[in-house]
Every structure is written in structure tokens, then in C-alpha cells.
C-alpha atoms as a printed R data frame, in Angstrom:
   type eleno elety resid chain resno       x      y       z
1  ATOM     1    CA   ARG     A     1 -44.038  8.683 -51.975
2  ATOM     2    CA   ASN     A     2 -45.706 12.011 -52.234
3  ATOM     3    CA   VAL     A     3 -44.261 13.628 -55.357
4  ATOM     4    CA   ARG     A     4 -46.233 15.997 -57.555
5  ATOM     5    CA   ILE     A     5 -45.632 17.996 -60.715
6  ATOM     6    CA   ILE     A     6 -46.749 21.592 -60.184
7  ATOM     7    CA   ASN     A     7 -46.539 24.950 -61.931
8  ATOM     8    CA   THR     A     8 -43.256 26.647 -61.043
9  ATOM     9    CA   PRO     A     9 -43.907 29.311 -58.387
10 ATOM    10    CA   ARG     A    10 -43.470 32.879 -59.696
11 ATOM    11    CA   GLU     A    11 -41.057 33.666 -56.864
12 ATOM    12    CA   VAL     A    12 -38.513 31.170 -58.210
13 ATOM    13    CA   SER     A    13 -38.485 32.896 -61.621
14 ATOM    14    CA   VAL     A    14 -36.790 30.265 -63.762
15 ATOM    15    CA   SER     A    15 -37.589 29.589 -67.391
16 ATOM    16    CA   CYS     A    16 -39.439 26.304 -66.999
17 ATOM    17    CA   GLY     A    17 -43.143 26.319 -66.211
18 ATOM    18    CA   LEU     A    18 -43.108 22.982 -64.375
19 ATOM    19    CA   SER     A    19 -41.578 21.881 -61.091
20 ATOM    20    CA   VAL     A    20 -41.465 18.738 -59.015
21 ATOM    21    CA   MET     A    21 -42.667 19.099 -55.431
22 ATOM    22    CA   PHE     A    22 -41.696 16.571 -52.763
23 ATOM    23    CA   ASN     A    23 -41.557 16.325 -48.989
24 ATOM    24    CA   GLN     A    24 -38.425 17.741 -47.359
25 ATOM    25    CA   ASN     A    25 -37.923 14.353 -45.669
26 ATOM    26    CA   ASN     A    26 -36.991 13.032 -49.129
27 ATOM    27    CA   LEU     A    27 -34.349 15.703 -49.811
28 ATOM    28    CA   ASN     A    28 -31.381 13.306 -49.639
29 ATOM    29    CA   GLN     A    29 -33.089 10.928 -52.068
30 ATOM    30    CA   ALA     A    30 -33.798 13.820 -54.443
31 ATOM    31    CA   ARG     A    31 -30.162 14.945 -54.277
32 ATOM    32    CA   ALA     A    32 -29.002 11.408 -55.063
33 ATOM    33    CA   LEU     A    33 -31.329 11.201 -58.072
34 ATOM    34    CA   ILE     A    34 -30.211 14.606 -59.348
35 ATOM    35    CA   ASN     A    35 -26.521 13.839 -58.897
36 ATOM    36    CA   GLY     A    36 -26.894 10.451 -60.580
37 ATOM    37    CA   GLY     A    37 -28.960 11.658 -63.541
38 ATOM    38    CA   LYS     A    38 -28.317 13.600 -66.677
39 ATOM    39    CA   PHE     A    39 -30.683 16.520 -66.529
40 ATOM    40    CA   THR     A    40 -30.458 19.052 -69.334
41 ATOM    41    CA   SER     A    41 -33.048 21.507 -68.097
42 ATOM    42    CA   LEU     A    42 -32.788 21.379 -64.303
43 ATOM    43    CA   LYS     A    43 -32.368 24.921 -62.966
44 ATOM    44    CA   GLY     A    44 -32.047 24.286 -59.246
45 ATOM    45    CA   LEU     A    45 -33.470 22.910 -56.054
46 ATOM    46    CA   TYR     A    46 -35.491 25.226 -53.847
47 ATOM    47    CA   LEU     A    47 -36.822 24.878 -50.314
48 ATOM    48    CA   LYS     A    48 -40.202 26.444 -49.570
49 ATOM    49    CA   LYS     A    49 -40.053 28.321 -46.259
50 ATOM    50    CA   ASN     A    50 -42.446 30.315 -44.128
51 ATOM    51    CA   ASN     A    51 -41.350 33.334 -42.103
52 ATOM    52    CA   GLY     A    52 -44.665 33.546 -40.222
53 ATOM    53    CA   ARG     A    53 -46.213 36.050 -42.627
54 ATOM    54    CA   MET     A    54 -45.517 34.611 -46.058
55 ATOM    55    CA   PHE     A    55 -43.908 31.790 -48.006
56 ATOM    56    CA   TYR     A    56 -40.605 32.259 -49.808
57 ATOM    57    CA   TYR     A    57 -38.168 30.033 -51.657
58 ATOM    58    CA   GLU     A    58 -34.513 29.494 -50.862
59 ATOM    59    CA   LYS     A    59 -32.135 27.869 -53.358
60 ATOM    60    CA   ILE     A    60 -30.223 25.010 -51.772
61 ATOM    61    CA   ASN     A    61 -26.952 23.377 -52.735
62 ATOM    62    CA   ILE     A    62 -26.964 20.098 -54.593
63 ATOM    63    CA   MET     A    63 -23.518 18.609 -53.976
64 ATOM    64    CA   GLY     A    64 -21.773 17.507 -57.115
65 ATOM    65    CA   TRP     A    65 -24.299 19.146 -59.431
66 ATOM    66    CA   HIS     A    66 -23.355 22.148 -61.507
67 ATOM    67    CA   GLY     A    67 -26.626 23.645 -62.668
68 ATOM    68    CA   ARG     A    68 -27.304 26.590 -64.870
69 ATOM    69    CA   ASN     A    69 -28.351 29.835 -63.211
């Protein structure tokens, strides 16, 4: 599995300085882990996208999880 801990991108602008980066192919597994765990500091799940000129981040729904905004 290709999972890495990275600095949180500035564009996401959440309080934590660390993020977990994983391949989009593992999104369902990540959702299952998030929904099954007890995370006290998780702020959201974001998808890195490219519009042809630049990268941007889009917050995606994590079913069953009620995170803090």
C-alpha cells in the first residue's frame, strides 16, 4: 500500500499540520477505516484534483462520519 504522512496542503486550511496521502483507488478502504475508528482530530477527507492549470482540493463525503468543520 502506498500511504504517506505529508504536511497538510495550505489550500485545505485546517488546523492540523499533518495529513495522510493515499491513492484514490483505496478511497473505499479509507472510508471504512474512518467510519470504523474513533478519530478525535480528523477534519475531513479531500480529493486532490487538477483542472489542467493547477491542483486544487475538494472535500468529499465520508458516509456515516460527522466531522468537525
